[in-house]
Short mmCIF file of C-alpha atoms and ligand atoms in Angstrom, two decimals:
data_model
loop_
_atom_site.label_atom_id
_atom_site.label_comp_id
_atom_site.label_asym_id
_atom_site.label_seq_id
_atom_site.Cartn_x
_atom_site.Cartn_y
_atom_site.Cartn_z
CA MET A 1 0.01 -0.06 0.03
CA ILE A 2 1.77 3.09 -0.98
CA TYR A 3 -1.08 5.64 -0.55
CA PRO A 4 -0.20 6.15 3.15
CA LEU A 5 3.46 6.61 2.34
CA VAL A 6 2.56 9.28 -0.19
CA ASN A 7 0.57 11.01 2.38
CA GLU A 8 3.59 10.97 4.83
CA ALA A 9 5.77 12.55 2.16
CA VAL A 10 3.10 15.13 1.28
CA SER A 11 2.54 16.12 4.91
CA MET A 12 6.20 16.74 5.52
CA ILE A 13 6.72 18.67 2.29
CA ASN A 14 3.54 20.79 3.07
CA SER A 15 4.87 21.67 6.41
CA ARG A 16 7.96 23.17 4.71
CA ILE A 17 6.71 24.74 1.26
CA LYS A 18 3.34 26.36 2.08
CA ILE A 19 2.25 26.64 -1.48
CA GLN A 20 -0.04 24.43 -3.75
CA PRO A 21 1.69 23.76 -6.94
CA GLU A 22 -0.26 24.13 -10.23
CA ILE A 23 2.19 22.18 -12.10
CA GLY A 24 4.97 19.72 -11.10
CA ILE A 25 8.11 19.57 -13.26
CA ILE A 26 10.74 16.82 -13.37
CA LEU A 27 14.13 18.01 -14.71
CA GLY A 28 16.20 15.33 -16.49
CA SER A 29 19.97 14.68 -16.93
CA GLY A 30 21.95 17.99 -16.99
CA LEU A 31 18.73 20.05 -17.15
CA GLY A 32 18.47 20.69 -13.45
CA ASP A 33 19.69 24.18 -13.51
CA PHE A 34 16.30 25.67 -14.44
CA ALA A 35 15.33 25.13 -10.78
CA ASP A 36 17.94 27.71 -9.77
CA THR A 37 15.98 30.34 -11.84
CA ILE A 38 12.70 30.26 -9.98
CA ASP A 39 11.47 32.82 -7.36
CA LYS A 40 10.89 32.28 -3.60
CA LYS A 41 12.69 28.97 -3.67
CA ILE A 42 12.30 26.47 -0.85
CA ILE A 43 14.68 23.52 -1.20
CA ILE A 44 14.24 20.10 0.37
CA PRO A 45 16.86 17.41 -0.40
CA TYR A 46 15.35 14.02 -1.12
CA GLU A 47 17.09 12.43 1.82
CA GLU A 48 14.94 14.60 4.05
CA ILE A 49 11.59 13.46 2.51
CA PRO A 50 10.00 10.26 3.98
CA HIS A 51 10.20 7.27 1.62
CA PHE A 52 12.31 9.02 -1.09
CA LYS A 53 15.32 7.04 -2.19
CA LYS A 54 18.79 8.50 -2.66
CA SER A 55 19.40 9.42 -6.43
CA THR A 56 22.59 8.02 -7.64
CA VAL A 57 23.13 9.41 -11.14
CA GLN A 58 25.60 12.15 -11.99
CA GLY A 59 23.91 15.34 -13.18
CA HIS A 60 20.88 14.63 -11.05
CA ALA A 61 20.91 16.68 -7.86
CA GLY A 62 18.10 14.96 -5.88
CA ARG A 63 16.18 17.90 -4.51
CA LEU A 64 12.62 19.01 -4.40
CA ILE A 65 12.27 22.73 -5.08
CA SER A 66 9.15 24.80 -4.66
CA GLY A 67 8.58 28.45 -5.82
CA TYR A 68 7.12 30.61 -8.50
CA VAL A 69 7.64 30.96 -12.27
CA LYS A 70 6.21 34.51 -12.81
CA ASN A 71 2.98 33.98 -10.71
CA LYS A 72 2.68 30.33 -11.09
CA PRO A 73 3.30 28.08 -8.05
CA VAL A 74 5.37 25.12 -9.05
CA VAL A 75 7.15 22.18 -7.53
CA ILE A 76 10.17 20.98 -9.27
CA MET A 77 11.97 17.56 -8.88
CA GLN A 78 15.57 18.37 -9.59
CA GLY A 79 16.69 14.92 -10.43
CA ARG A 80 14.62 11.87 -10.89
CA TYR A 81 14.72 8.07 -10.02
CA HIS A 82 15.53 5.64 -12.93
CA TYR A 83 14.66 1.93 -13.06
CA TYR A 84 18.20 1.20 -14.05
CA GLU A 85 19.55 2.40 -10.71
CA GLY A 86 17.96 -0.71 -9.23
CA HIS A 87 14.87 0.83 -7.64
CA ASP A 88 11.63 -0.95 -7.96
CA ILE A 89 9.56 0.51 -10.68
CA VAL A 90 6.93 1.70 -8.12
CA GLU A 91 9.73 3.53 -6.33
CA THR A 92 10.87 5.38 -9.34
CA VAL A 93 7.52 6.93 -9.84
CA PHE A 94 6.91 7.72 -6.10
CA PRO A 95 7.72 11.40 -6.55
CA VAL A 96 5.07 11.78 -9.19
CA ARG A 97 2.49 10.40 -6.76
CA VAL A 98 3.80 12.99 -4.36
CA LEU A 99 3.50 15.88 -6.75
CA TRP A 100 -0.16 14.82 -7.32
CA GLY A 101 -0.65 14.49 -3.51
CA LEU A 102 0.63 18.14 -3.16
CA GLY A 103 -2.26 19.34 -5.41
CA SER A 104 -0.50 19.64 -8.90
CA LYS A 105 -3.06 19.08 -11.82
CA LYS A 106 -0.35 19.08 -14.43
CA LEU A 107 3.07 17.61 -14.93
CA LEU A 108 5.91 18.57 -17.19
CA LEU A 109 8.47 15.89 -17.89
CA THR A 110 11.96 16.60 -19.30
CA ASN A 111 14.73 14.24 -20.27
CA ALA A 112 17.78 13.77 -22.37
CA ALA A 113 17.29 11.44 -25.21
CA GLY A 114 19.06 9.87 -28.22
CA GLY A 115 17.95 11.07 -31.66
CA ILE A 116 16.59 8.21 -33.89
CA ASN A 117 14.69 10.26 -36.52
CA SER A 118 17.14 11.96 -39.01
CA MET A 119 15.36 15.19 -38.44
CA LEU A 120 16.70 15.32 -34.86
CA LEU A 121 20.09 16.70 -34.09
CA PRO A 122 22.07 16.93 -30.89
CA GLY A 123 20.91 20.09 -29.07
CA ASP A 124 17.30 19.94 -30.49
CA LEU A 125 14.41 19.96 -28.18
CA MET A 126 11.61 17.55 -29.05
CA ILE A 127 7.98 17.83 -27.76
CA ILE A 128 6.88 14.32 -26.92
CA ARG A 129 3.78 13.69 -28.87
CA ASP A 130 3.36 10.03 -27.69
CA HIS A 131 5.37 7.22 -26.17
CA ILE A 132 6.27 3.54 -26.51
CA ASN A 133 6.91 1.69 -23.35
CA LEU A 134 9.52 -1.07 -23.97
CA MET A 135 11.00 -0.92 -20.43
CA GLY A 136 9.58 -4.33 -19.75
CA VAL A 137 7.73 -3.18 -16.68
CA ASN A 138 4.65 -1.08 -15.88
CA PRO A 139 4.52 1.06 -12.78
CA LEU A 140 0.84 0.15 -12.30
CA ARG A 141 1.49 -3.63 -11.95
CA GLY A 142 0.19 -5.02 -8.79
CA GLU A 143 -2.96 -4.30 -6.70
CA ASN A 144 -4.75 -1.22 -7.92
CA ASP A 145 -5.51 1.55 -5.52
CA GLU A 146 -8.69 3.17 -6.69
CA ARG A 147 -7.86 6.36 -4.75
CA PHE A 148 -5.16 7.04 -7.32
CA GLY A 149 -7.07 5.87 -10.36
CA PRO A 150 -8.76 2.98 -12.25
CA ARG A 151 -7.37 -0.46 -12.87
CA PHE A 152 -7.05 -0.10 -16.66
CA PRO A 153 -6.32 3.61 -17.34
CA ASP A 154 -6.76 4.91 -20.84
CA MET A 155 -3.65 5.81 -22.52
CA SER A 156 -4.97 7.25 -25.86
CA THR A 157 -4.01 10.76 -25.01
CA VAL A 158 -1.00 10.67 -22.66
CA TYR A 159 0.40 14.00 -23.69
CA CYS A 160 -1.98 16.91 -23.46
CA ASN A 161 -2.65 18.58 -26.86
CA GLU A 162 -3.17 22.02 -25.27
CA MET A 163 0.05 21.82 -23.40
CA ILE A 164 1.92 20.65 -26.55
CA ASN A 165 0.53 23.70 -28.33
CA VAL A 166 1.66 26.01 -25.69
CA ILE A 167 5.22 24.56 -25.79
CA ALA A 168 5.21 24.78 -29.56
CA ASP A 169 4.21 28.44 -29.51
CA GLY A 170 6.91 29.05 -27.08
CA MET A 171 9.40 27.48 -29.30
CA MET A 172 8.23 29.43 -32.34
CA ARG A 173 8.54 32.62 -30.42
CA MET A 174 12.10 31.81 -29.56
CA GLY A 175 12.81 31.09 -33.25
CA LEU A 176 13.44 27.29 -32.58
CA GLY A 177 12.17 24.78 -35.02
CA VAL A 178 9.26 22.98 -33.61
CA LYS A 179 9.86 19.17 -33.58
CA LYS A 180 7.33 16.67 -32.14
CA GLY A 181 8.09 13.06 -31.80
CA VAL A 182 7.61 9.61 -30.21
CA TYR A 183 9.69 8.93 -27.22
CA LEU A 184 10.63 5.25 -26.66
CA ALA A 185 11.79 4.08 -23.17
CA LEU A 186 14.11 1.16 -22.54
CA SER A 187 15.28 0.20 -19.15
CA GLY A 188 18.94 0.76 -19.79
CA PRO A 189 21.53 1.34 -18.44
CA SER A 190 23.50 0.18 -21.34
CA TYR A 191 22.96 2.27 -24.60
CA GLU A 192 21.43 0.50 -27.53
CA THR A 193 23.18 -1.46 -30.28
CA PRO A 194 22.87 -0.16 -33.95
CA ALA A 195 20.60 -3.14 -34.64
CA GLU A 196 18.38 -2.22 -31.78
CA ILE A 197 18.18 1.43 -32.99
CA ARG A 198 17.16 0.15 -36.58
CA MET A 199 14.46 -1.94 -34.74
CA LEU A 200 13.30 0.96 -32.72
CA LYS A 201 13.01 3.09 -35.81
CA THR A 202 10.77 0.68 -37.48
CA LEU A 203 8.59 0.43 -34.37
CA GLY A 204 7.92 4.22 -34.81
CA ALA A 205 10.24 5.80 -32.23
CA ASP A 206 11.96 9.13 -32.96
CA ALA A 207 14.00 9.34 -29.78
CA VAL A 208 15.08 6.86 -27.15
CA GLY A 209 15.82 7.22 -23.48
CA MET A 210 15.54 5.43 -20.06
CA SER A 211 13.06 7.38 -18.18
CA THR A 212 9.80 9.51 -18.36
CA VAL A 213 7.43 6.85 -19.57
CA PRO A 214 6.64 5.23 -16.21
CA GLU A 215 6.09 8.88 -14.72
CA ALA A 216 3.73 9.62 -17.67
CA ILE A 217 1.76 6.41 -17.10
CA VAL A 218 1.15 6.96 -13.32
CA ALA A 219 0.44 10.72 -13.85
CA ARG A 220 -2.26 9.70 -16.26
CA HIS A 221 -3.39 7.06 -13.91
CA MET A 222 -4.07 9.87 -11.34
CA GLY A 223 -5.67 12.16 -14.03
CA LEU A 224 -2.80 14.70 -14.37
CA LEU A 225 -2.38 16.47 -17.58
CA VAL A 226 1.08 15.59 -18.93
CA ALA A 227 3.61 17.19 -21.37
CA GLY A 228 7.20 16.10 -22.09
CA ILE A 229 10.13 17.67 -23.70
CA SER A 230 13.29 15.78 -24.77
CA CYS A 231 16.64 17.41 -25.12
CA ILE A 232 18.25 15.45 -27.91
CA SER A 233 21.78 14.82 -26.39
CA ASN A 234 23.20 12.64 -28.95
CA LEU A 235 22.60 10.64 -32.16
CA ALA A 236 21.50 7.21 -31.40
CA ALA A 237 23.92 4.34 -31.67
CA GLY A 238 24.83 3.48 -35.19
CA ILE A 239 23.65 6.97 -36.45
CA SER A 240 26.22 8.72 -34.22
CA PRO A 241 29.73 8.71 -35.69
CA THR A 242 31.27 8.38 -32.23
CA PRO A 243 30.77 6.03 -29.27
CA LEU A 244 27.83 7.16 -26.90
CA SER A 245 28.75 8.45 -23.39
CA HIS A 246 27.00 10.04 -20.48
CA LYS A 247 29.62 12.78 -20.85
CA GLU A 248 28.23 13.63 -24.30
CA VAL A 249 24.70 13.71 -22.86
CA THR A 250 25.48 16.10 -20.10
CA GLU A 251 27.75 18.26 -22.38
CA THR A 252 24.89 18.83 -24.91
CA ALA A 253 22.43 19.42 -22.12
CA ASP A 254 24.91 21.94 -20.80
CA ARG A 255 25.16 23.50 -24.26
CA VAL A 256 21.38 23.92 -24.66
CA LYS A 257 20.80 24.99 -21.01
CA GLY A 258 20.32 28.55 -21.87
CA THR A 259 17.72 27.93 -24.38
CA PHE A 260 16.03 25.34 -22.27
CA ILE A 261 15.77 27.63 -19.27
CA SER A 262 14.41 30.43 -21.42
CA LEU A 263 11.74 28.20 -23.06
CA LEU A 264 10.59 26.84 -19.69
CA SER A 265 10.46 30.36 -18.12
CA ASP A 266 8.34 31.50 -20.98
CA ILE A 267 5.86 28.47 -21.22
CA ILE A 268 5.34 27.50 -17.75
CA PRO A 269 3.29 30.52 -16.70
CA LEU A 270 1.13 29.64 -19.74
CA LEU A 271 0.68 25.97 -19.09
N1 HPA B 1 19.89 6.08 -25.56
C1 HPA B 1 19.19 5.95 -24.43
N2 HPA B 1 19.05 6.84 -23.50
C2 HPA B 1 19.65 7.97 -23.79
C3 HPA B 1 20.35 8.33 -24.91
C4 HPA B 1 20.45 7.16 -25.96
O1 HPA B 1 21.03 7.39 -26.98
N3 HPA B 1 20.85 9.52 -24.86
C5 HPA B 1 20.40 10.02 -23.61
N4 HPA B 1 19.66 9.15 -22.96
#
């Protein structure tokens, strides 16, 4: 039963942050710096939150940060849990349950991803139009708690069209090309082989990564409206002329940080 555990985490956070977020934001690999730009920040390290695990990935800070973007109250997860870290899949999505418990009605997910579609280049931002779950697990497996949502939640519209349009308009205002695509999640942590990437392309994937999809699934389970942005950090295996590395992922994220922060600052008040 995780519902009471979510409540304990929510009570502790509420005793510290004193705002009700309208939107929750999860910042992916190397994209955490956006959190530093928000107003009236209150920071809670994950270690201090009941039932939160320690985040182990480089480039993931592991802090919950509340505050305002313009006048919009937000709660940011600066760093996420990944299935490949060894956490149970239910544990990786625990923070999303907590964002819902804090009162968020919306969720913005961000990540770094490998580009499969030839239209995507390192440094591009891709709006997630839909996803393919090939992680081999589903975070809703097990007894269903109706207080969160139904046993068989619909996934026909995981990514909210209105939110997609707000993000696309923001990108256009910034003079960025608007690219939308399908994000496919694998469990990792090894990167893909070129043969796997050819397979994923045939399956309809534009970008590939190791996160986000379980979070989107539980968020929809609880009725949150969801949007997602992938920072294309590298060309996928076999397309990339060089071997893949986490260093390349964080370096690209670092390079687009300014653009990413400007985009989020612009769109979040409108979401
Ligand atoms: N594959 C899987 N996950 C990733 C990649 C990739 O190429 N880049 C960033 N995350």
